[in-house]
CSV table of C-alpha atoms in Angstrom, one decimal:
chain,number,residue,atom,x,y,z
D,1,MET,CA,-0.1,-0.1,0.0
D,2,THR,CA,2.8,2.3,0.6
D,3,GLY,CA,4.6,1.5,-2.4
D,4,LEU,CA,1.1,2.3,-4.5
D,5,LEU,CA,0.7,5.7,-2.6
D,6,ILE,CA,4.3,6.5,-3.3
D,7,GLY,CA,3.9,5.7,-6.8
D,8,LEU,CA,0.6,7.7,-7.3
D,9,LEU,CA,2.5,10.8,-5.5
D,10,ALA,CA,5.4,10.4,-7.9
D,11,SER,CA,3.2,10.2,-11.0
D,12,ALA,CA,1.1,13.2,-9.9
D,13,GLY,CA,4.1,15.3,-9.1
D,14,ALA,CA,5.8,14.1,-12.8
D,15,ILE,CA,2.7,15.5,-14.4
D,16,LEU,CA,2.4,18.7,-12.4
D,17,LEU,CA,6.4,19.5,-13.2
D,18,THR,CA,6.0,18.7,-16.9
D,19,ALA,CA,2.9,20.7,-17.2
D,20,TRP,CA,4.8,23.6,-15.6
D,21,PHE,CA,8.0,23.2,-17.5
D,22,THR,CA,6.3,23.3,-20.5
D,23,GLY,CA,3.7,25.9,-19.9
D,24,THR,CA,0.7,23.8,-20.6
D,25,SER,CA,-2.6,23.8,-18.5
D,26,LEU,CA,-3.7,20.8,-16.9
D,27,ARG,CA,-6.8,20.7,-19.1
D,28,SER,CA,-4.8,20.8,-22.1
D,29,PHE,CA,-2.1,18.2,-20.8
D,30,ALA,CA,-5.1,15.7,-20.1
D,31,SER,CA,-6.9,16.0,-23.3
D,32,GLY,CA,-3.3,16.2,-25.5
D,33,SER,CA,-3.9,19.5,-27.1
D,34,ASP,CA,-2.8,23.1,-26.5
D,35,SER,CA,-5.0,26.0,-27.4
D,36,THR,CA,-2.3,28.7,-27.0
D,37,GLY,CA,0.1,27.5,-29.6
D,38,GLY,CA,2.2,25.0,-28.0
D,39,TRP,CA,4.9,24.7,-25.6
D,40,ARG,CA,7.7,24.8,-28.3
D,41,ASP,CA,6.0,28.2,-29.5
D,42,ARG,CA,6.1,29.7,-26.1
D,43,THR,CA,9.4,28.2,-25.4
D,44,ASN,CA,10.9,29.8,-28.5
D,45,ASP,CA,9.3,33.2,-27.8
D,46,ALA,CA,10.9,32.8,-24.4
D,47,LEU,CA,14.1,32.2,-25.8
D,48,VAL,CA,13.9,35.2,-28.3
D,49,ARG,CA,12.4,37.7,-26.1
D,50,SER,CA,15.3,36.9,-23.2
D,51,GLY,CA,18.0,37.9,-26.0
D,52,ILE,CA,19.7,34.8,-25.7
D,53,GLN,CA,21.4,33.8,-29.1
D,54,GLY,CA,22.2,30.5,-30.6
D,55,VAL,CA,19.8,28.5,-28.0
D,56,THR,CA,17.2,26.1,-29.0
D,57,VAL,CA,14.4,24.4,-27.4
D,58,GLY,CA,16.1,21.0,-27.5
D,59,LYS,CA,19.4,22.7,-26.0
D,60,VAL,CA,17.5,24.0,-23.1
D,61,VAL,CA,16.2,20.4,-22.4
D,62,VAL,CA,19.6,18.9,-22.7
D,63,VAL,CA,20.9,21.5,-20.1
D,64,SER,CA,18.1,21.1,-17.7
D,65,ALA,CA,18.6,17.1,-17.9
D,66,ALA,CA,22.2,17.6,-17.4
D,67,ALA,CA,21.7,20.2,-14.4
D,68,GLY,CA,19.4,17.9,-12.7
D,69,PHE,CA,21.6,14.8,-12.9
D,70,PHE,CA,24.7,16.9,-11.9
D,71,VAL,CA,22.7,17.9,-8.6
D,72,PHE,CA,21.3,14.3,-8.3
D,73,VAL,CA,24.7,13.0,-8.1
D,74,LEU,CA,26.2,15.5,-5.9
D,75,LEU,CA,23.4,15.1,-3.2
D,76,LEU,CA,23.5,11.9,-3.6
D,77,GLY,CA,27.0,11.9,-2.8
D,78,ILE,CA,26.8,14.2,0.0
D,79,SER,CA,23.4,12.9,1.9
D,80,ARG,CA,23.6,9.4,0.8
D,81,SER,CA,19.7,9.5,0.3
D,82,PHE,CA,18.1,8.7,-3.0
D,83,VAL,CA,14.9,10.4,-2.1
D,84,ILE,CA,16.5,13.9,-1.4
D,85,ALA,CA,18.8,13.5,-4.1
D,86,VAL,CA,15.9,13.0,-6.7
D,87,ALA,CA,13.8,16.2,-5.1
D,88,PHE,CA,16.9,18.5,-5.9
D,89,GLY,CA,17.6,17.1,-9.1
D,90,LEU,CA,13.9,17.8,-10.2
D,91,LEU,CA,14.3,21.4,-8.7
D,92,ALA,CA,17.6,21.9,-10.6
D,93,GLY,CA,16.3,20.4,-13.8
D,94,SER,CA,13.6,23.0,-13.9
D,95,ALA,CA,16.1,26.0,-13.1
D,96,PRO,CA,17.2,26.7,-16.5
D,97,SER,CA,13.6,26.9,-17.9
D,98,VAL,CA,12.5,29.2,-15.0
D,99,TRP,CA,15.5,31.3,-15.6
D,100,ILE,CA,14.9,31.8,-19.1
D,101,ARG,CA,11.1,32.7,-18.5
D,102,ARG,CA,12.0,35.1,-16.0
D,103,ARG,CA,14.7,36.6,-18.2
D,104,ALA,CA,12.0,36.9,-21.0
D,105,ARG,CA,9.5,38.6,-18.7
D,106,ARG,CA,12.1,41.3,-17.4
D,107,ARG,CA,13.0,42.0,-21.1
D,108,GLY,CA,9.5,41.9,-21.9
D,109,ASP,CA,9.0,44.9,-19.4
D,110,GLU,CA,12.0,46.6,-20.9
D,111,LEU,CA,10.3,46.5,-24.3
D,112,ARG,CA,6.9,47.4,-23.0
D,113,ALA,CA,8.5,50.5,-21.4
D,114,VAL,CA,10.3,51.7,-24.8
D,115,TRP,CA,7.6,50.9,-27.3
D,116,PRO,CA,5.7,54.2,-26.9
D,117,ASP,CA,8.8,56.0,-27.8
D,118,ALA,CA,9.3,53.8,-30.7
D,119,VAL,CA,5.9,54.3,-32.0
D,120,ASP,CA,6.0,57.8,-31.5
D,121,ASN,CA,9.2,58.1,-33.7
D,122,LEU,CA,7.6,55.9,-36.1
D,123,ALA,CA,4.5,58.2,-36.4
D,124,SER,CA,6.6,61.2,-36.7
D,125,SER,CA,8.5,59.9,-39.6
D,126,VAL,CA,5.5,58.8,-41.3
D,127,ARG,CA,3.8,62.3,-40.8
D,128,ALA,CA,6.9,63.7,-42.3
D,129,GLY,CA,6.5,61.9,-45.5
D,130,LEU,CA,9.0,59.1,-45.2
D,131,ALA,CA,8.0,55.6,-46.8
D,132,LEU,CA,7.5,52.6,-44.4
D,133,PRO,CA,10.8,50.8,-44.9
D,134,GLU,CA,12.9,54.1,-44.4
D,135,ALA,CA,10.7,55.0,-41.2
D,136,LEU,CA,11.2,51.5,-39.9
D,137,ALA,CA,14.9,51.7,-40.8
D,138,GLN,CA,15.4,54.8,-38.8
D,139,LEU,CA,14.4,53.0,-35.7
D,140,GLY,CA,17.7,51.0,-36.0
D,141,THR,CA,19.6,54.3,-35.5
D,142,LYS,CA,17.4,56.7,-33.8
D,143,GLY,CA,15.1,54.1,-31.8
D,144,PRO,CA,15.0,53.5,-28.3
D,145,ALA,CA,18.4,51.2,-27.6
D,146,PRO,CA,16.6,47.8,-26.5
D,147,LEU,CA,14.9,48.0,-30.3
D,148,ARG,CA,17.7,49.2,-32.6
D,149,GLU,CA,19.3,45.8,-33.1
D,150,PRO,CA,16.1,44.0,-34.6
D,151,PHE,CA,14.9,47.1,-36.8
D,152,ARG,CA,19.0,47.5,-37.8
D,153,ARG,CA,18.7,43.7,-39.0
D,154,PHE,CA,15.3,44.8,-40.9
D,155,ALA,CA,17.0,47.8,-42.6
D,156,SER,CA,19.8,45.2,-43.9
D,157,ASP,CA,17.5,42.5,-44.7
D,158,TYR,CA,15.2,44.8,-46.8
D,159,GLU,CA,18.4,46.7,-48.5
D,160,ALA,CA,19.4,43.3,-49.4
D,161,THR,CA,16.5,41.7,-50.7
D,162,GLY,CA,14.0,44.6,-51.5
D,163,ARG,CA,11.1,42.6,-50.2
D,164,PHE,CA,9.1,44.4,-47.7
D,165,THR,CA,6.6,41.6,-46.6
D,166,GLU,CA,9.7,39.0,-45.8
D,167,ALA,CA,11.6,41.6,-44.1
D,168,LEU,CA,8.6,42.2,-41.9
D,169,ASP,CA,7.8,38.7,-41.0
D,170,ARG,CA,11.8,38.1,-40.1
D,171,LEU,CA,11.4,41.3,-38.0
D,172,LYS,CA,8.1,39.9,-36.1
D,173,ALA,CA,9.6,36.7,-35.7
D,174,GLU,CA,13.0,38.3,-34.2
D,175,LEU,CA,10.9,40.4,-31.8
D,176,ALA,CA,8.3,37.8,-30.8
D,177,ASP,CA,6.4,40.6,-29.0
D,178,PRO,CA,2.4,41.4,-28.8
D,179,VAL,CA,3.2,44.9,-29.5
D,180,GLY,CA,5.5,44.2,-32.1
D,181,ASP,CA,3.2,41.8,-33.9
D,182,ARG,CA,0.2,44.6,-33.9
D,183,ILE,CA,2.5,47.3,-35.4
D,184,VAL,CA,4.1,45.1,-38.0
D,185,GLU,CA,0.4,44.0,-39.1
D,186,SER,CA,-0.9,47.5,-39.3
D,187,LEU,CA,2.2,48.5,-41.4
D,188,ARG,CA,1.8,45.6,-43.7
D,189,VAL,CA,-1.9,46.3,-44.4
D,190,ALA,CA,-1.1,50.0,-44.8
D,191,ARG,CA,1.7,49.0,-47.4
D,192,ASP,CA,-0.7,46.6,-49.2
D,193,VAL,CA,-3.9,48.7,-49.3
D,194,GLY,CA,-2.9,52.2,-48.4
D,195,GLY,CA,-4.2,54.4,-45.3
D,196,SER,CA,-3.9,57.7,-44.7
D,197,ASP,CA,-4.9,57.2,-40.9
D,198,LEU,CA,-1.8,55.4,-40.2
D,199,GLY,CA,-0.3,58.3,-38.3
D,200,ARG,CA,-3.3,58.6,-36.3
D,201,LEU,CA,-3.3,55.1,-35.5
D,202,LEU,CA,0.0,54.8,-34.3
D,203,ARG,CA,-0.3,57.9,-32.0
D,204,THR,CA,-3.3,56.4,-30.5
D,205,LEU,CA,-1.5,53.0,-30.0
D,206,SER,CA,1.1,55.2,-28.3
D,207,GLY,CA,-1.3,56.8,-25.8
D,208,PHE,CA,-2.6,53.3,-24.9
D,209,LEU,CA,0.7,52.0,-24.5
D,210,ARG,CA,2.0,54.7,-22.2
D,211,ASP,CA,-1.3,54.2,-19.9
D,212,ASP,CA,-0.6,50.5,-19.7
D,213,VAL,CA,2.9,51.0,-18.7
D,214,ARG,CA,2.1,53.4,-15.9
D,215,ILE,CA,-1.0,51.3,-14.7
D,216,ARG,CA,1.1,48.3,-14.5
D,217,GLY,CA,4.0,49.7,-12.9
D,218,GLU,CA,1.7,50.9,-10.1
D,219,LEU,CA,0.4,47.5,-9.7
D,220,GLU,CA,3.4,45.8,-9.9
D,221,SER,CA,5.2,48.0,-7.2
D,222,ARG,CA,2.1,47.3,-4.7
D,223,GLN,CA,2.2,43.4,-5.1
D,224,SER,CA,6.1,43.0,-5.5
D,225,TRP,CA,6.3,42.4,-1.6
D,226,THR,CA,3.6,39.9,-1.7
D,227,VAL,CA,5.5,37.7,-4.3
D,228,ASN,CA,8.8,38.3,-2.7
D,229,GLY,CA,7.4,36.9,0.5
D,230,ALA,CA,5.7,33.8,-1.3
D,231,ARG,CA,9.2,33.2,-2.9
D,232,MET,CA,11.2,33.3,0.4
D,233,ALA,CA,8.2,31.0,2.1
D,234,VAL,CA,8.9,28.2,-0.5
D,235,ALA,CA,12.4,28.2,-0.7
D,236,ALA,CA,12.9,28.3,3.1
D,237,PRO,CA,11.8,24.6,3.7
D,238,TRP,CA,13.9,23.3,0.9
D,239,ALA,CA,17.0,25.3,2.4
D,240,LEU,CA,16.4,23.6,5.8
D,241,LEU,CA,16.1,20.2,4.0
D,242,LEU,CA,19.5,20.9,2.4
D,243,LEU,CA,20.8,21.4,5.6
D,244,LEU,CA,19.2,18.6,7.4
D,245,SER,CA,20.7,16.2,4.6
D,246,LEU,CA,23.9,16.7,6.4
D,247,ARG,CA,22.5,14.8,9.6
D,248,PRO,CA,22.6,10.9,8.9
D,249,GLU,CA,19.5,10.7,11.4
D,250,ALA,CA,17.3,13.1,9.3
D,251,VAL,CA,18.2,11.1,6.1
D,252,ALA,CA,17.2,7.9,7.3
D,253,ALA,CA,14.0,9.4,8.4
D,254,TYR,CA,13.5,10.8,4.8
D,255,ASP,CA,14.4,7.6,3.2
D,256,SER,CA,11.7,5.5,5.2
D,257,GLY,CA,8.0,5.2,3.5
D,258,PRO,CA,6.7,8.1,5.7
D,259,GLY,CA,9.5,10.3,5.0
D,260,VAL,CA,9.0,10.0,1.3
D,261,VAL,CA,5.1,10.6,1.7
D,262,VAL,CA,5.7,13.9,3.9
D,263,LEU,CA,8.4,14.8,1.1
D,264,GLY,CA,6.3,14.3,-1.6
D,265,VAL,CA,3.2,16.3,0.1
D,266,GLY,CA,5.5,19.0,1.0
D,267,ALA,CA,6.8,19.3,-2.6
D,268,ALA,CA,3.0,19.3,-3.7
D,269,THR,CA,1.8,21.6,-1.3
D,270,CYS,CA,4.7,24.1,-2.0
D,271,PHE,CA,4.3,24.1,-5.7
D,272,ILE,CA,0.5,24.3,-5.7
D,273,ALA,CA,0.5,27.2,-3.2
D,274,TYR,CA,3.1,29.1,-5.1
D,275,ARG,CA,1.5,28.7,-8.7
D,276,LEU,CA,-1.9,29.8,-7.0
D,277,MET,CA,-0.1,32.7,-5.9
D,278,ILE,CA,1.5,33.4,-8.8
D,279,THR,CA,-1.8,32.8,-11.0
D,280,ILE,CA,-4.0,34.8,-8.7
D,281,GLY,CA,-1.4,38.0,-8.1
D,282,ARG,CA,0.2,38.2,-11.7
D,283,LEU,CA,-1.2,40.8,-13.9
D,284,PRO,CA,-2.5,39.2,-17.4
D,285,GLN,CA,0.0,39.1,-20.1
D,286,GLU,CA,-0.9,39.9,-23.6
D,287,GLN,CA,-0.9,37.0,-25.7
D,288,ARG,CA,0.8,36.8,-29.2
D,289,VAL,CA,-2.5,36.5,-31.4
D,290,LEU,CA,-1.0,37.7,-34.6
D,291,ARG,CA,1.8,35.3,-35.2
């Protein structure tokens, strides 16, 4: 009976960790479908938005497996406990994915803060009578610093091929940003069918983006202490477990059947409580609906 309970807890933990690692909802995970574009697409977007060059999803999986195995072997040698080594190995295996997504969110916040200036610059160029390719190319030299490199490559692509649509597609893929998707598609429509209201559209979009940045900044400053407190509360039991793994009597207790159950229930409780806090407290993120 104890072995069955341990197996069920291990299976549930594996499903939760897999769903969290891939960014898939439990409903989509159970049905085998993903209505939000697939975890591979989201991971690719996170890699692009994080600014990490030359890293693929496959490399992330390999690094995660290597990190998990290294920590597993290290803790197994220190504590002589297979259960504790597995627990910290799983934590280490998820660390690269968590770091990439956190870096992507941080860079996304940085881009969100500079998009209004970029849109104002673009609207001014259009109002001054510049053609769309030239207006976009100017962002590579006069736009906000975080956006200069993608628009500089757009200018190089357009100069080399003369194909505006393909250059826009590569720009959108490189930005991997919801605001960038909207701007690119607006410019594509303006290029294809013409439009005298493009300048007004861009100025209106700039106003909305500035309001969004201001409101988000106020809300995030108020909830930051709650998020940091939750992270400390989740990390504290695992730091204590790491210290206890140096004591033989504590290792023997966790290697027993009840110890495995306690460790499994504690891990599931920490995971569910933290994810609930993040889900409830995090502001909604705009999705890429114009891929």
